[in-house]
Short mmCIF file of C-alpha atoms and ligand atoms in Angstrom, two decimals:
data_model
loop_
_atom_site.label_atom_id
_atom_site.label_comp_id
_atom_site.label_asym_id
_atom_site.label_seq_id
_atom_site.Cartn_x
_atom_site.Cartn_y
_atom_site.Cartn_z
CA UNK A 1 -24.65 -159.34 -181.22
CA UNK A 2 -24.98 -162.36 -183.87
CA UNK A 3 -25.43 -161.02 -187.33
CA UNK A 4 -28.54 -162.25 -188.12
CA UNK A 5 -32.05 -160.68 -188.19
CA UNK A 6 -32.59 -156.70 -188.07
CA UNK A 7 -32.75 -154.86 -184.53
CA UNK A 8 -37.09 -154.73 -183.67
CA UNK A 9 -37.60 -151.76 -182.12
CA UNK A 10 -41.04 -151.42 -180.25
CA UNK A 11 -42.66 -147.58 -180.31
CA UNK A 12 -43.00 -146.76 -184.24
CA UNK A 13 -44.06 -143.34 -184.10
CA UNK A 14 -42.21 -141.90 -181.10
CA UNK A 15 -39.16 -139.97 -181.02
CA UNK A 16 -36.71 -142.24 -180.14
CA UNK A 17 -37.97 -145.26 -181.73
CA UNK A 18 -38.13 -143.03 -185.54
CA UNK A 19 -34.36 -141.45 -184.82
CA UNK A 20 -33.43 -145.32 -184.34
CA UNK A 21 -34.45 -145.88 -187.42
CA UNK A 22 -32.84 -142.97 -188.79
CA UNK A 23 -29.52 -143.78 -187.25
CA UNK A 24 -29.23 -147.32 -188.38
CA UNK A 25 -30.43 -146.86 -191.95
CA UNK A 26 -27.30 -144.44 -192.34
CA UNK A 27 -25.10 -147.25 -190.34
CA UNK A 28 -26.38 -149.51 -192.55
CA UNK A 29 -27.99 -151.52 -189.97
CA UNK A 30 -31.40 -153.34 -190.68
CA UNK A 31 -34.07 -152.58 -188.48
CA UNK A 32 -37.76 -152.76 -188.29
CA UNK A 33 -40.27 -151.06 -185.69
CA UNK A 34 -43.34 -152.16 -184.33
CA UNK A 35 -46.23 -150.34 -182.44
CA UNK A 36 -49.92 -150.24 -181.89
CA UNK A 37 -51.90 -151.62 -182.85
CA UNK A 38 -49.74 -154.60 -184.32
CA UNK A 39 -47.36 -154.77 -181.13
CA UNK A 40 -49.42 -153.41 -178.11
CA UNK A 41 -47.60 -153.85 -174.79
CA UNK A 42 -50.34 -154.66 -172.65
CA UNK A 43 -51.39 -157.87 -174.90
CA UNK A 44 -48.59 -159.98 -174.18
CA UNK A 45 -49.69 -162.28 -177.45
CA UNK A 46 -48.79 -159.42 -180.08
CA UNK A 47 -45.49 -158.82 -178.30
CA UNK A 48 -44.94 -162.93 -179.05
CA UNK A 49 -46.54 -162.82 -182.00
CA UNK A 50 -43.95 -159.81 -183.12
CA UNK A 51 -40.84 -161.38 -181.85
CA UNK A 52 -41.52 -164.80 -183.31
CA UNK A 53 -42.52 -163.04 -186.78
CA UNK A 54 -39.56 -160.60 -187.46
CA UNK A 55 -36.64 -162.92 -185.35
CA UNK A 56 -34.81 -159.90 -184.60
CA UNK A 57 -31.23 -160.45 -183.31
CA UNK A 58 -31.41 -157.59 -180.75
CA UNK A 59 -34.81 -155.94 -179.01
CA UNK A 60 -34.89 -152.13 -178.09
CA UNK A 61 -38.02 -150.74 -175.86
CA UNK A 62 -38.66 -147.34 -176.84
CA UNK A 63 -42.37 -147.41 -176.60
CA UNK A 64 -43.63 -146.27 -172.81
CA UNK A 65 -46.65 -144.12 -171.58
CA UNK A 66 -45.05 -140.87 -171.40
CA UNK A 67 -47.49 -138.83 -170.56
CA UNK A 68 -46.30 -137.36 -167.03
CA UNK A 69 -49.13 -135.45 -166.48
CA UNK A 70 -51.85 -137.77 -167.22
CA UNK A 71 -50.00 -140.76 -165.43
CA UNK A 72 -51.02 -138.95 -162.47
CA UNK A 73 -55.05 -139.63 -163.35
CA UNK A 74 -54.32 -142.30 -165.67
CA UNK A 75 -51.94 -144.71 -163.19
CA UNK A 76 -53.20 -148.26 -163.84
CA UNK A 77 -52.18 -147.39 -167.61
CA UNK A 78 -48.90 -146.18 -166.94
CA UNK A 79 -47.86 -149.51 -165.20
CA UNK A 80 -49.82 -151.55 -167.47
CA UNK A 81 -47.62 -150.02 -170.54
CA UNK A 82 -44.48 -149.34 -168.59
CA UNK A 83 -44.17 -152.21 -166.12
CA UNK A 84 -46.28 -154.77 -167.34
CA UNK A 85 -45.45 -154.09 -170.87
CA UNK A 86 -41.69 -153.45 -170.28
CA UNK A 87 -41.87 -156.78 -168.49
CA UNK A 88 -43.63 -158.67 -171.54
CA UNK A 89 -41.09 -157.54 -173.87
CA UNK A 90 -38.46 -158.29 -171.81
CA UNK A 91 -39.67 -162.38 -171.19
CA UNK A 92 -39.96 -162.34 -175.25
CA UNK A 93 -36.87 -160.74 -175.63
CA UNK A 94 -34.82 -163.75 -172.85
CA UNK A 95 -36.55 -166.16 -174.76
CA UNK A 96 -35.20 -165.44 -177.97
CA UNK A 97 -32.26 -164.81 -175.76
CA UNK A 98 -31.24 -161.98 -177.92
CA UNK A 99 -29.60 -158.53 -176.36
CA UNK A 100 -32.54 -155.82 -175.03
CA UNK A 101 -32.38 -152.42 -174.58
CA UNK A 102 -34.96 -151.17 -172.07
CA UNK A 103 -35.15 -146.84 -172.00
CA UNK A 104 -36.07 -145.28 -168.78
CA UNK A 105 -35.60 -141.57 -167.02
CA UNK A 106 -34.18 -139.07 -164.58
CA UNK A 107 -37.79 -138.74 -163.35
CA UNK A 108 -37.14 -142.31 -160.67
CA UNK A 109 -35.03 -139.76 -158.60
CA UNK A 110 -37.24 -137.32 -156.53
CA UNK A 111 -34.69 -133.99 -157.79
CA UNK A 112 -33.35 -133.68 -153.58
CA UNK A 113 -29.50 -134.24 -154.46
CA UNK A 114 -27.32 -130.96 -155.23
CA UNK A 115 -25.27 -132.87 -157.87
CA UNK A 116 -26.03 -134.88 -161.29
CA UNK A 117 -27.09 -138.22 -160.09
CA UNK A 118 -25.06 -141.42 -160.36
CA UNK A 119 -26.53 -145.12 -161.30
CA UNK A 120 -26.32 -146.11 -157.50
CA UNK A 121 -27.89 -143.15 -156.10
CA UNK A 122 -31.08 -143.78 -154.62
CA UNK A 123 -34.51 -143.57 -156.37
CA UNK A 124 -37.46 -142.12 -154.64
CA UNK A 125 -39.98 -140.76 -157.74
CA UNK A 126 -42.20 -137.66 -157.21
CA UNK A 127 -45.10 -139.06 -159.36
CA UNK A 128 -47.27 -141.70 -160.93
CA UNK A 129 -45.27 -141.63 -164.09
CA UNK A 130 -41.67 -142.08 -162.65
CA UNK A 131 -43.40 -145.25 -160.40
CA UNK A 132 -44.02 -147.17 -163.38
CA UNK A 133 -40.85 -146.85 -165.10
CA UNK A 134 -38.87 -147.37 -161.84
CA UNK A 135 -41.28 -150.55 -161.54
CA UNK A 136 -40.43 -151.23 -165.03
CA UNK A 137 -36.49 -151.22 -164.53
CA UNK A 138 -37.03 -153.53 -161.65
CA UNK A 139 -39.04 -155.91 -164.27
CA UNK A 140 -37.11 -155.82 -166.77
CA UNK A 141 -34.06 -156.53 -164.55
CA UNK A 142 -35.93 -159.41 -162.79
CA UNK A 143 -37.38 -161.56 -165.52
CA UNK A 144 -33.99 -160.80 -167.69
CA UNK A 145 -30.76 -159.54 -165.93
CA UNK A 146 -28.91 -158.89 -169.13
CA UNK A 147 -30.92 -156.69 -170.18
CA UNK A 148 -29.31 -153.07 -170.18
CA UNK A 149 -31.17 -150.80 -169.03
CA UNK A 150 -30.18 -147.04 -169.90
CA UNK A 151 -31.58 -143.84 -168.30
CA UNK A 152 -32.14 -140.51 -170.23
CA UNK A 153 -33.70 -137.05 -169.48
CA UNK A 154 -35.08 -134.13 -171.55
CA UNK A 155 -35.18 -135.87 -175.23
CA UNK A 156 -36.53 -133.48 -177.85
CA UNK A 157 -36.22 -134.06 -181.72
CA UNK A 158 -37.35 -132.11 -184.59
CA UNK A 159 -40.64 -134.73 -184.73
CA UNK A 160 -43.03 -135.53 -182.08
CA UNK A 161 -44.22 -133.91 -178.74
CA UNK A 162 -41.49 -132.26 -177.11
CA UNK A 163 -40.14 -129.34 -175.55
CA UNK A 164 -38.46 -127.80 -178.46
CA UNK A 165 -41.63 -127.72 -180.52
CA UNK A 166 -43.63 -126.67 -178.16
CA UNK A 167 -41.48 -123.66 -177.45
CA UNK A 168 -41.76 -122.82 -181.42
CA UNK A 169 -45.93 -123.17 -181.26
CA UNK A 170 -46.17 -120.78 -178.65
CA UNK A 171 -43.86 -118.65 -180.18
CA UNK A 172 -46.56 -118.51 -183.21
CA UNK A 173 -49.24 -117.99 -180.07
CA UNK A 174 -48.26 -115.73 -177.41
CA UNK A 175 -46.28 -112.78 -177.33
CA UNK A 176 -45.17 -113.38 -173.93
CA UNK A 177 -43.69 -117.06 -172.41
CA UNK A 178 -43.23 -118.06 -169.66
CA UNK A 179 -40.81 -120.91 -168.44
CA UNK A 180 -39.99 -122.24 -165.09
CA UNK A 181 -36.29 -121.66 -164.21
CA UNK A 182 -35.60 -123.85 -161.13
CA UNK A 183 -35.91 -127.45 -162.65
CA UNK A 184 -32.12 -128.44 -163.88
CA UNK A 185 -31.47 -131.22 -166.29
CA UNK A 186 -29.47 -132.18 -169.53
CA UNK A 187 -31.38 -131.23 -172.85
CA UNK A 188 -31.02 -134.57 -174.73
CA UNK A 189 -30.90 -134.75 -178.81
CA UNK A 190 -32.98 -137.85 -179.53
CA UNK A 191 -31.11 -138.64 -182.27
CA UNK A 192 -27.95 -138.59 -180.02
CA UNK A 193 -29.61 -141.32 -177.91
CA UNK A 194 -30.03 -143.37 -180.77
CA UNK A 195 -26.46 -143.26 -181.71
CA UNK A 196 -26.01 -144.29 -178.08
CA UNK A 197 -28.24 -146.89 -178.28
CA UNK A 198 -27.32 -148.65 -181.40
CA UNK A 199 -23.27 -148.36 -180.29
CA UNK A 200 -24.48 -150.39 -176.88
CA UNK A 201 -26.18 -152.86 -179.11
CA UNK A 202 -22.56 -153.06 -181.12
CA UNK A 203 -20.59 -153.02 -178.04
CA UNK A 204 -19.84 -155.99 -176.11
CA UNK A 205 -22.24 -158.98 -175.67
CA UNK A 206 -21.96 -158.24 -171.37
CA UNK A 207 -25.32 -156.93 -170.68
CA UNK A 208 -26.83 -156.20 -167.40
CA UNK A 209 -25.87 -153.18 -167.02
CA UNK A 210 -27.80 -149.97 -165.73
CA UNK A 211 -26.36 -146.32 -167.86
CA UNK A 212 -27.23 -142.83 -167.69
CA UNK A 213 -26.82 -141.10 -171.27
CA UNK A 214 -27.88 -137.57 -171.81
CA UNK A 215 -26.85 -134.36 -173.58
CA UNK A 216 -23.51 -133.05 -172.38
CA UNK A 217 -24.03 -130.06 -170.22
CA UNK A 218 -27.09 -128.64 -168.05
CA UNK A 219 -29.23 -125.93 -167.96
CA UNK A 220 -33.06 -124.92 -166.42
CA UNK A 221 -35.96 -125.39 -168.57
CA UNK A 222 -36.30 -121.34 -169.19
CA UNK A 223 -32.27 -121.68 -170.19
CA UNK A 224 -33.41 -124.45 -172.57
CA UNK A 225 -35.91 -122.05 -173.98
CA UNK A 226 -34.00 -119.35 -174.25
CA UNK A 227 -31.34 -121.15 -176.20
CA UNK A 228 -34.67 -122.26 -178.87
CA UNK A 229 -35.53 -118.74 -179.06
CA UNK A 230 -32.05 -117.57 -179.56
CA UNK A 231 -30.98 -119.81 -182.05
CA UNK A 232 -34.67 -119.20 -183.51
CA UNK A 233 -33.95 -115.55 -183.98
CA UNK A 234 -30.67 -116.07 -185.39
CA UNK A 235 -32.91 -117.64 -188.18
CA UNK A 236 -34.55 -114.95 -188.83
CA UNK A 237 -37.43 -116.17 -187.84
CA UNK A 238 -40.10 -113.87 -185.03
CA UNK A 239 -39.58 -115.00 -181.34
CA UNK A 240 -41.31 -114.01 -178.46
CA UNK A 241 -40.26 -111.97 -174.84
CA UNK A 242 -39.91 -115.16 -172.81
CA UNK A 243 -40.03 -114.96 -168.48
CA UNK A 244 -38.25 -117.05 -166.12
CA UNK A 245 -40.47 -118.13 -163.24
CA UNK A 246 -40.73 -120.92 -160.06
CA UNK A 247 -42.06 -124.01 -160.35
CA UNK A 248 -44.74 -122.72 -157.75
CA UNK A 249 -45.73 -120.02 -160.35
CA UNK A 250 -46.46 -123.29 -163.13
CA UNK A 251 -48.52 -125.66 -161.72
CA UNK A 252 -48.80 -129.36 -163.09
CA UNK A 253 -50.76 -132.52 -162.07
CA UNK A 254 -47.08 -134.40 -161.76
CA UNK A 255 -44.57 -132.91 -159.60
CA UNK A 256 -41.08 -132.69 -160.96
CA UNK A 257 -37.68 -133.15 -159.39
CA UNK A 258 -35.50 -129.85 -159.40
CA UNK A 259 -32.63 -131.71 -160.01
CA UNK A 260 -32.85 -133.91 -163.01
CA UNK A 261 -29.43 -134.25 -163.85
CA UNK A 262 -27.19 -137.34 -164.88
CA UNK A 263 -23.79 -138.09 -164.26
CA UNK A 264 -23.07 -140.13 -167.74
CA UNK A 265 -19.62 -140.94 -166.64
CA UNK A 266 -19.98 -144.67 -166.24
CA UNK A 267 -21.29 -145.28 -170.09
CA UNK A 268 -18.29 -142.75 -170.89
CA UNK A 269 -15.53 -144.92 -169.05
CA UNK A 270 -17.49 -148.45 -169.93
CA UNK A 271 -18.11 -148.03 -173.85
CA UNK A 272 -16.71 -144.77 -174.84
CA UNK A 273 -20.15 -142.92 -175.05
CA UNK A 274 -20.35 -139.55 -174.78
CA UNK A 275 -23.42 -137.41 -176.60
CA UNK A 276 -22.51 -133.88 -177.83
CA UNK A 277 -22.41 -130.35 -175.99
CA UNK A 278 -26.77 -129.95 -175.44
CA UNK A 279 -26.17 -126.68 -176.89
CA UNK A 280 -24.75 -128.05 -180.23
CA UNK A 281 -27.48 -130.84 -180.82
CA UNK A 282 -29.94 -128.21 -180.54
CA UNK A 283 -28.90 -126.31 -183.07
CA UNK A 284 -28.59 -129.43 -185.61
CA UNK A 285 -32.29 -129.48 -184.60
CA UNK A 286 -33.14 -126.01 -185.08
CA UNK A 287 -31.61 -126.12 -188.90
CA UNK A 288 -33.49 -129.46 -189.41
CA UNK A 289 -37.08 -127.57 -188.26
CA UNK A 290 -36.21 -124.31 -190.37
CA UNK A 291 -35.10 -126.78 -193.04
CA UNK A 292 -38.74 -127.81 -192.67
CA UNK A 293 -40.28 -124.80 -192.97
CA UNK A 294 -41.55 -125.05 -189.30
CA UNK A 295 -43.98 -122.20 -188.51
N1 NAP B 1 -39.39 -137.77 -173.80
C1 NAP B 1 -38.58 -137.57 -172.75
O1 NAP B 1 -38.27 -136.43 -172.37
C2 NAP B 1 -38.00 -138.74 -172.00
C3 NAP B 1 -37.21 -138.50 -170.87
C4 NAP B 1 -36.68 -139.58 -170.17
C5 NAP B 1 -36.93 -140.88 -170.61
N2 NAP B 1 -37.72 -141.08 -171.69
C6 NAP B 1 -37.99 -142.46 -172.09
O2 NAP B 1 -37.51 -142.66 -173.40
C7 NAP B 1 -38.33 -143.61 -174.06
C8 NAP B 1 -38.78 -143.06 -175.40
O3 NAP B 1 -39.46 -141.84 -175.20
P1 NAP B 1 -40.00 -140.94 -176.41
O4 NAP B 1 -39.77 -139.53 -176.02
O5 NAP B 1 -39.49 -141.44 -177.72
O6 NAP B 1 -41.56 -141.24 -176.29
P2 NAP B 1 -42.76 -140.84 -177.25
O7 NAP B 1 -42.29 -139.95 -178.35
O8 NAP B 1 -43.86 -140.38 -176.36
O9 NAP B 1 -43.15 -142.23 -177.90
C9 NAP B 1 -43.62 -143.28 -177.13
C10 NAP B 1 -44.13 -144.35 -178.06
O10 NAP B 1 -44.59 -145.43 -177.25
C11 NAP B 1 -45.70 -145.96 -177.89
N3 NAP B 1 -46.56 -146.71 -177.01
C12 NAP B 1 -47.24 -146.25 -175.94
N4 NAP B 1 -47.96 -147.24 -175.40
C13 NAP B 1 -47.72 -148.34 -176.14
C14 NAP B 1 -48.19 -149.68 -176.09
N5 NAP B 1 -49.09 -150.09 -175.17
N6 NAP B 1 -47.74 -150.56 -177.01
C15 NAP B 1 -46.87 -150.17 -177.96
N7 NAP B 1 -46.41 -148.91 -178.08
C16 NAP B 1 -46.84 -148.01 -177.17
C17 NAP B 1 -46.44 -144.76 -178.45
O11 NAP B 1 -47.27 -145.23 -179.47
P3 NAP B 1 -48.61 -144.50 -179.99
O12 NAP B 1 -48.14 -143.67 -181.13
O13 NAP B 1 -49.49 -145.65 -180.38
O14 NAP B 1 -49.15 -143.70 -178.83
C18 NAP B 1 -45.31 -143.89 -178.93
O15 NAP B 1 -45.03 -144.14 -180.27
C19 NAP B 1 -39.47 -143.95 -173.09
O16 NAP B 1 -39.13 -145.11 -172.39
C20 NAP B 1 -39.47 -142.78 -172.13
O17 NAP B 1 -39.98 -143.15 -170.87
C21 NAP B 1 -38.25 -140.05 -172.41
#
């Protein structure tokens, strides 16, 4: 990566996009994000106008219709923001013909295989939302094939919508939760992912590839929860009885795969990244939120 310019990272208020910036302030590394309504992915004009304005010397996409729910009612959006989009930024980003970082999720395999899934394995989405960022891989990877592209799962951070925090709201409004305990997957710290990301920006200039990074470690959405409430309690702090159920007992407009886990191997042999123990990055997110003085 040439020295010159900060890293643009499109998505200013989500998760991933506000631990980037985070993460490189404290490397030391200049960055700037974008969003709506300045840079809005489905007007291909403020995505040019953006590039050409901050000259950034390397492009991350954290900004996608994430929704999963409401992708299932709301498709022509989802592609519009995640393959259209994804493809805009993309073209801007081979023009400038600087190194791009494109996010997308364990949600393009349909959940069928009894182990963590590899790169190679075969996609096969359940829903609307895992369409458009499989169709926004394929994009990205069309219009500029060194682009990296780098699947994740399960992010949570102590800001934004996530599963973490919602846990800790109904803990203020039920007595009782309940959580379904046949969906598997790796509980990923966003600011982990950020680390990750920036270190593939620093790594070598050989793009093209296609990672999966997530937490280290796997559990089931009610083991996730249980490990909030836990580590809640611990800070003395009022929790509530929680339930394991089926994913037939919860129902959602998307369906979800019941095996959402990543093998991360290949970024771990490739560039020597490997994110934390879930478990561990949790708690540094629990202490942040109690730090805060969250409910
Ligand atoms: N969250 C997860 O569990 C998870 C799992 C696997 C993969 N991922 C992937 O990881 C990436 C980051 O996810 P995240 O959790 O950080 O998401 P997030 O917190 O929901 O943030 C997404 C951001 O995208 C922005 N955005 C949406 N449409 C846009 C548009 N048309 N133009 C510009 N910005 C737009 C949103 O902006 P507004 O504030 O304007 O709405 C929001 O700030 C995404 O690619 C996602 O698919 C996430």
């Amino acid at each position: 990566m040439s020295k010159a310019g900060p890293i643009l990272v499109v998505g200013r208020e989500g998760q991933v996009a506000r631990c980037l910036a985070e993460r490189a302030a404290a490397r030391g590394a200049e960055l700037v994000l974008r969003g709506r309504p300045d840079l809005d992915l489905i007007n291909p004009a403020s995505v040019d106008a953006a590039v050409a304005a901050v000259r950034p010397r390397a492009i991350v996409n954290a900004a996608a219709f994430t929704a999963v729910d409401k992708a299932e009612s709301e498709e022509a959006s989802a592609f519009a923001i995640n393959e259209t989009g994804a493809w805009s930024l993309a073209t801007a980003a081979a023009r400038a013909g600087v190194p791009f970082v494109h996010l997308s999720t364990d949600y393009v395999f349909d959940g069928r295989k009894p182990s963590p899934y590899v790169e190679d394995d075969a996609t096969a989405p359940l829903g609307a939302y895992g369409r458009s960022k499989l169709a926004g891989e394929i994009a990205v990877r069309a219009v500029y094939p060194a682009a990296n592209i780098l699947r994740t799962a399960w992010v949570y951070s102590a800001g934004g919508t996530n599963f973490v925090r919602t846990m800790l709201r109904l803990a203020t409004e039920r007595p009782v939760v309940r959580v379904v305990d046949d969906q598997t997957g790796n509980p990923t710290s966003a600011l982990d992912l950020a680390d990750a990301i920036l270190t593939v920006l620093e790594g070598p200039k050989r793009g093209g590839k296609l990672y999966h990074v997530a937490g280290r470690g796997e559990t089931t959405w009610y083991g996730f929860a249980k490990a909030i409430f836990d580590g809640w309690a611990r800070r003395g702090r009022a929790v509530p009885q929680l339930e394991a159920i089926t994913t037939a007992e919860y129902k959602t407009a998307a369906p979800r795969p019941a095996n959402s886990r990543l093998d991360c191997a290949k970024i771990e042999r490739e560039l020597g990244i490997r994110l934390p123990d879930w478990q561990t990055s949790l708690e540094a997110c629990l202490d942040r939120l109690a730090e805060a003085g969250d409910r």
